[in-house]
PDB file of C-alpha atoms in Angstrom:
ATOM      1  CA  MET J 492      17.396  -2.543   7.614  1.00 91.00           C
ATOM      2  CA  ASP J 493      15.840  -4.240  10.614  1.00 95.00           C
ATOM      3  CA  THR J 494      13.840  -6.900   8.775  1.00 97.00           C
ATOM      4  CA  GLN J 495      12.307  -8.187  12.013  1.00 98.00           C
ATOM      5  CA  ALA J 496      10.833  -4.749  12.668  1.00 98.00           C
ATOM      6  CA  VAL J 497       9.281  -4.803   9.184  1.00 98.00           C
ATOM      7  CA  HIS J 498       7.892  -8.299   9.811  1.00 98.00           C
ATOM      8  CA  ASP J 499       6.452  -7.066  13.126  1.00 98.00           C
ATOM      9  CA  ASP J 500       4.866  -4.042  11.440  1.00 98.00           C
ATOM     10  CA  PHE J 501       3.318  -6.283   8.772  1.00 98.00           C
ATOM     11  CA  GLU J 502       1.797  -8.472  11.470  1.00 98.00           C
ATOM     12  CA  ARG J 503       0.508  -5.510  13.452  1.00 98.00           C
ATOM     13  CA  ALA J 504      -1.174  -4.121  10.337  1.00 98.00           C
ATOM     14  CA  ARG J 505      -2.601  -7.542   9.435  1.00 98.00           C
ATOM     15  CA  ALA J 506      -4.073  -8.025  12.918  1.00 98.00           C
ATOM     16  CA  THR J 507      -5.434  -4.476  12.994  1.00 98.00           C
ATOM     17  CA  PHE J 508      -7.041  -4.892   9.566  1.00 98.00           C
ATOM     18  CA  ARG J 509      -8.750  -8.096  10.668  1.00 98.00           C
ATOM     19  CA  THR J 510      -9.958  -6.505  13.911  1.00 97.00           C
ATOM     20  CA  LEU J 511     -11.300  -3.434  12.121  1.00 98.00           C
ATOM     21  CA  LEU J 512     -13.292  -5.512   9.656  1.00 97.00           C
ATOM     22  CA  ASP J 513     -14.469  -8.058  12.229  1.00 96.00           C
ATOM     23  CA  SER J 514     -15.614  -5.485  14.783  1.00 96.00           C
ATOM     24  CA  ALA J 515     -17.267  -2.912  12.497  1.00 97.00           C
ATOM     25  CA  THR J 516     -20.989  -3.071  11.883  1.00 96.00           C
ATOM     26  CA  ASN J 517     -22.335  -2.897   8.338  1.00 96.00           C
ATOM     27  CA  ASP J 518     -23.701   0.549   9.152  1.00 97.00           C
ATOM     28  CA  GLU J 519     -20.289   1.767  10.353  1.00 97.00           C
ATOM     29  CA  LEU J 520     -18.659   0.466   7.185  1.00 97.00           C
ATOM     30  CA  ARG J 521     -21.166   2.443   5.094  1.00 97.00           C
ATOM     31  CA  HIS J 522     -20.386   5.720   6.935  1.00 97.00           C
ATOM     32  CA  ARG J 523     -18.159   8.293   5.280  1.00 97.00           C
ATOM     33  CA  SER J 524     -14.554   8.242   6.456  1.00 97.00           C
ATOM     34  CA  ASN J 525     -12.859  11.381   7.813  1.00 96.00           C
ATOM     35  CA  GLY J 526     -11.195  13.538   5.184  1.00 92.00           C
ATOM     36  CA  THR J 527     -11.810  11.296   2.149  1.00 95.00           C
ATOM     37  CA  ARG J 528     -14.644  10.737  -0.314  1.00 94.00           C
ATOM     38  CA  TRP J 529     -14.660   7.022   0.551  1.00 97.00           C
ATOM     39  CA  THR J 530     -16.802   5.128   3.014  1.00 97.00           C
ATOM     40  CA  ASN J 531     -14.989   3.310   5.803  1.00 98.00           C
ATOM     41  CA  ARG J 532     -15.281   0.060   3.844  1.00 97.00           C
ATOM     42  CA  GLN J 533     -13.809   1.640   0.710  1.00 98.00           C
ATOM     43  CA  LEU J 534     -11.010   3.214   2.730  1.00 98.00           C
ATOM     44  CA  LEU J 535     -10.227  -0.171   4.294  1.00 98.00           C
ATOM     45  CA  PHE J 536      -9.910  -1.611   0.793  1.00 98.00           C
ATOM     46  CA  HIS J 537      -7.618   1.284  -0.132  1.00 97.00           C
ATOM     47  CA  MET J 538      -5.488   0.482   2.926  1.00 97.00           C
ATOM     48  CA  LEU J 539      -5.260  -3.120   1.700  1.00 98.00           C
ATOM     49  CA  LEU J 540      -4.349  -1.844  -1.758  1.00 96.00           C
ATOM     50  CA  GLY J 541      -1.153  -0.388  -0.292  1.00 95.00           C
ATOM     51  CA  PHE J 542      -0.040  -3.977   0.398  1.00 97.00           C
ATOM     52  CA  LEU J 543      -1.423  -5.383  -2.851  1.00 96.00           C
ATOM     53  CA  ILE J 544       0.631  -3.057  -5.044  1.00 93.00           C
ATOM     54  CA  MET J 545       3.882  -4.017  -3.326  1.00 94.00           C
ATOM     55  CA  ARG J 546       4.681  -6.935  -5.632  1.00 89.00           C
ATOM     56  CA  ALA J 547       4.448  -4.673  -8.669  1.00 91.00           C
ATOM     57  CA  LEU J 548       6.425  -1.868  -7.007  1.00 92.00           C
ATOM     58  CA  LEU J 549       9.197  -4.242  -5.929  1.00 94.00           C
ATOM     59  CA  ALA J 550       9.488  -5.762  -9.395  1.00 92.00           C
ATOM     60  CA  LEU J 551       9.417  -2.342 -11.056  1.00 91.00           C
ATOM     61  CA  THR J 552      12.121  -1.014  -8.746  1.00 93.00           C
ATOM     62  CA  LYS J 553      14.422  -3.948  -9.431  1.00 91.00           C
ATOM     63  CA  ILE J 554      13.991  -3.487 -13.195  1.00 93.00           C
ATOM     64  CA  VAL J 555      14.398   0.299 -13.253  1.00 92.00           C
ATOM     65  CA  ALA J 556      17.409   0.066 -10.914  1.00 93.00           C
ATOM     66  CA  ARG J 557      19.266  -1.734 -13.734  1.00 93.00           C
ATOM     67  CA  LEU J 558      18.654   1.081 -16.205  1.00 94.00           C
ATOM     68  CA  PRO J 559      20.732   4.239 -16.555  1.00 94.00           C
ATOM     69  CA  SER J 560      19.827   6.832 -13.918  1.00 92.00           C
ATOM     70  CA  TRP J 561      18.427   9.217 -16.540  1.00 95.00           C
ATOM     71  CA  ALA J 562      15.851   6.570 -17.517  1.00 94.00           C
ATOM     72  CA  GLY J 563      14.611   6.244 -13.945  1.00 92.00           C
ATOM     73  CA  ARG J 564      14.363  10.009 -13.537  1.00 94.00           C
ATOM     74  CA  GLY J 565      12.465  10.249 -16.822  1.00 94.00           C
ATOM     75  CA  TRP J 566      10.111   7.478 -15.729  1.00 91.00           C
ATOM     76  CA  ALA J 567       9.380   9.277 -12.449  1.00 92.00           C
ATOM     77  CA  ARG J 568       8.732  12.565 -14.317  1.00 94.00           C
ATOM     78  CA  LEU J 569       6.369  10.760 -16.700  1.00 93.00           C
ATOM     79  CA  LEU J 570       4.471   9.195 -13.788  1.00 91.00           C
ATOM     80  CA  ASN J 571       4.275  12.546 -11.999  1.00 91.00           C
ATOM     81  CA  ALA J 572       2.807  14.048 -15.182  1.00 94.00           C
ATOM     82  CA  GLY J 573       0.129  11.333 -15.056  1.00 90.00           C
ATOM     83  CA  THR J 574      -0.934  12.090 -11.490  1.00 89.00           C
ATOM     84  CA  LYS J 575      -4.502  13.122 -12.400  1.00 91.00           C
ATOM     85  CA  PRO J 576      -5.324   9.862 -14.253  1.00 90.00           C
ATOM     86  CA  PHE J 577      -3.614   7.908 -11.457  1.00 89.00           C
ATOM     87  CA  ASP J 578      -5.765   9.662  -8.859  1.00 89.00           C
ATOM     88  CA  VAL J 579      -8.932   8.771 -10.798  1.00 92.00           C
ATOM     89  CA  VAL J 580      -7.935   5.100 -11.086  1.00 92.00           C
ATOM     90  CA  ASN J 581      -6.814   5.005  -7.448  1.00 90.00           C
ATOM     91  CA  PHE J 582     -10.113   6.467  -6.268  1.00 93.00           C
ATOM     92  CA  ALA J 583     -12.307   4.368  -8.546  1.00 94.00           C
ATOM     93  CA  GLY J 584     -10.437   1.139  -7.801  1.00 94.00           C
ATOM     94  CA  SER J 585     -10.765   1.616  -4.060  1.00 95.00           C
ATOM     95  CA  TRP J 586     -14.380   2.684  -4.413  1.00 96.00           C
ATOM     96  CA  LEU J 587     -15.229  -0.389  -6.502  1.00 96.00           C
ATOM     97  CA  GLY J 588     -13.151  -2.879  -4.510  1.00 96.00           C
ATOM     98  CA  GLY J 589     -14.480  -1.585  -1.214  1.00 96.00           C
ATOM     99  CA  SER J 590     -18.037  -1.644  -2.523  1.00 96.00           C
ATOM    100  CA  VAL J 591     -18.134  -5.180  -3.897  1.00 97.00           C
ATOM    101  CA  MET J 592     -15.518  -7.300  -2.135  1.00 97.00           C
ATOM    102  CA  PRO J 593     -16.964  -9.194   0.828  1.00 97.00           C
ATOM    103  CA  ARG J 594     -15.381  -8.566   4.223  1.00 96.00           C
ATOM    104  CA  ARG J 595     -14.143 -12.133   4.533  1.00 97.00           C
ATOM    105  CA  ALA J 596     -12.485 -11.937   1.116  1.00 98.00           C
ATOM    106  CA  MET J 597     -10.717  -8.728   2.136  1.00 98.00           C
ATOM    107  CA  VAL J 598      -9.359 -10.419   5.276  1.00 98.00           C
ATOM    108  CA  VAL J 599      -8.208 -13.495   3.343  1.00 98.00           C
ATOM    109  CA  LEU J 600      -6.581 -11.344   0.656  1.00 98.00           C
ATOM    110  CA  CYS J 601      -4.805  -9.311   3.326  1.00 98.00           C
ATOM    111  CA  ASP J 602      -3.551 -12.453   5.084  1.00 98.00           C
ATOM    112  CA  ARG J 603      -2.270 -13.994   1.841  1.00 98.00           C
ATOM    113  CA  THR J 604      -0.664 -10.806   0.608  1.00 98.00           C
ATOM    114  CA  ILE J 605       1.174 -10.113   3.852  1.00 98.00           C
ATOM    115  CA  ALA J 606       2.287 -13.764   4.076  1.00 98.00           C
ATOM    116  CA  ALA J 607       3.732 -13.420   0.559  1.00 98.00           C
ATOM    117  CA  LEU J 608       5.497 -10.185   1.555  1.00 98.00           C
ATOM    118  CA  HIS J 609       6.987 -11.947   4.597  1.00 98.00           C
ATOM    119  CA  ARG J 610       8.366 -14.711   2.354  1.00 98.00           C
ATOM    120  CA  ARG J 611       9.702 -12.232  -0.174  1.00 97.00           C
ATOM    121  CA  LEU J 612      11.375 -10.104   2.501  1.00 98.00           C
ATOM    122  CA  ASP J 613      13.063 -13.214   3.916  1.00 98.00           C
ATOM    123  CA  ARG J 614      14.637 -13.862   0.483  1.00 97.00           C
ATOM    124  CA  GLU J 615      16.057 -10.336   0.135  1.00 97.00           C
ATOM    125  CA  THR J 616      19.761  -9.702   0.495  1.00 96.00           C
ATOM    126  CA  ASP J 617      21.492  -6.525   1.634  1.00 96.00           C
ATOM    127  CA  SER J 618      22.338  -5.915  -2.008  1.00 96.00           C
ATOM    128  CA  SER J 619      18.754  -6.335  -3.245  1.00 96.00           C
ATOM    129  CA  LEU J 620      17.402  -4.132  -0.435  1.00 97.00           C
ATOM    130  CA  ALA J 621      19.791  -1.363  -1.491  1.00 96.00           C
ATOM    131  CA  LYS J 622      18.541  -1.252  -5.117  1.00 95.00           C
ATOM    132  CA  GLY J 623      16.330   1.714  -5.830  1.00 95.00           C
ATOM    133  CA  MET J 624      14.778   4.099  -8.307  1.00 94.00           C
ATOM    134  CA  PRO J 625      13.280   7.576  -8.542  1.00 94.00           C
ATOM    135  CA  TYR J 626       9.592   7.671  -7.597  1.00 92.00           C
ATOM    136  CA  PRO J 627       6.669   9.930  -8.538  1.00 91.00           C
ATOM    137  CA  THR J 628       6.416  12.078  -5.430  1.00 91.00           C
ATOM    138  CA  ARG J 629       2.999  13.453  -6.441  1.00 88.00           C
ATOM    139  CA  TRP J 630       1.358   9.996  -6.299  1.00 88.00           C
ATOM    140  CA  ASP J 631       1.619   9.428  -2.575  1.00 88.00           C
ATOM    141  CA  PRO J 632       2.838  11.486   0.396  1.00 89.00           C
ATOM    142  CA  PHE J 633       5.104   8.601   1.431  1.00 91.00           C
ATOM    143  CA  PHE J 634       6.924   8.382  -1.911  1.00 91.00           C
ATOM    144  CA  ARG J 635      10.282  10.132  -1.912  1.00 93.00           C
ATOM    145  CA  GLU J 636      12.314  11.251  -4.910  1.00 93.00           C
ATOM    146  CA  PHE J 637      14.415   8.101  -4.628  1.00 95.00           C
ATOM    147  CA  MET J 638      13.323   4.919  -2.869  1.00 95.00           C
ATOM    148  CA  THR J 639      15.194   1.712  -2.235  1.00 96.00           C
ATOM    149  CA  VAL J 640      13.630  -1.732  -1.977  1.00 97.00           C
ATOM    150  CA  ALA J 641      14.095  -1.404   1.796  1.00 97.00           C
ATOM    151  CA  ASP J 642      12.098   1.851   1.710  1.00 96.00           C
ATOM    152  CA  LEU J 643       9.343   0.120  -0.238  1.00 96.00           C
ATOM    153  CA  TYR J 644       8.933  -2.573   2.397  1.00 97.00           C
ATOM    154  CA  ARG J 645       8.176   0.183   4.908  1.00 97.00           C
ATOM    155  CA  PHE J 646       5.693   1.945   2.616  1.00 96.00           C
ATOM    156  CA  PRO J 647       2.521  -0.172   3.009  1.00 97.00           C
ATOM    157  CA  VAL J 648       2.475   0.053   6.803  1.00 98.00           C
ATOM    158  CA  ARG J 649       3.072   3.822   6.731  1.00 97.00           C
ATOM    159  CA  HIS J 650       0.246   4.112   4.196  1.00 97.00           C
ATOM    160  CA  PHE J 651      -1.959   1.855   6.356  1.00 98.00           C
ATOM    161  CA  ASP J 652      -1.279   3.792   9.572  1.00 98.00           C
ATOM    162  CA  PHE J 653      -1.935   7.137   7.880  1.00 97.00           C
ATOM    163  CA  HIS J 654      -5.317   6.040   6.556  1.00 97.00           C
ATOM    164  CA  ARG J 655      -6.202   4.242   9.797  1.00 98.00           C
ATOM    165  CA  GLU J 656      -6.531   7.676  11.364  1.00 97.00           C
ATOM    166  CA  GLN J 657      -9.125   8.637   8.714  1.00 97.00           C
ATOM    167  CA  LEU J 658     -11.532   5.820   9.548  1.00 98.00           C
ATOM    168  CA  SER J 659     -14.659   6.952  11.373  1.00 97.00           C
ATOM    169  CA  LEU J 660     -15.230   3.623  13.129  1.00 94.00           C
ATOM    170  CA  SER J 661     -16.053   3.555  16.835  1.00 82.00           C
TER     171      SER J 661
END
């Protein structure tokens, strides 16, 4: 894995997030995004959420990777079966977070989260990056049936870039 490329992608997303929030008017942030039920502000929070969940996903992957393969497959099947409740929580969490969190707090949280991901990535070894587990493919279009820690580090920027196209900001 080209860790420098991942670091560069993190920084590009961080700078873009800051620019989007700093340059948007309050009215633009209240407008509906393209192709979602969220406003632009709520969608921006959802884009941030892709980075926020990384710590949990990385820890979960390292734990499940130690279990027998059947346990990981069973876990992924169980999570796939819970897609509807996940979708409700995912929507409501982004709706609430994007409705109440001040812009400045979103920027600070993004900066801190990406800085933490940079530090964590720098501590990874080839061996730790190769660990992986089955994932619930119905939860996100970027989840594959099996994902390594290296794959996970690429996930939040892919998620960010996908949703960036749905913003209706000028």
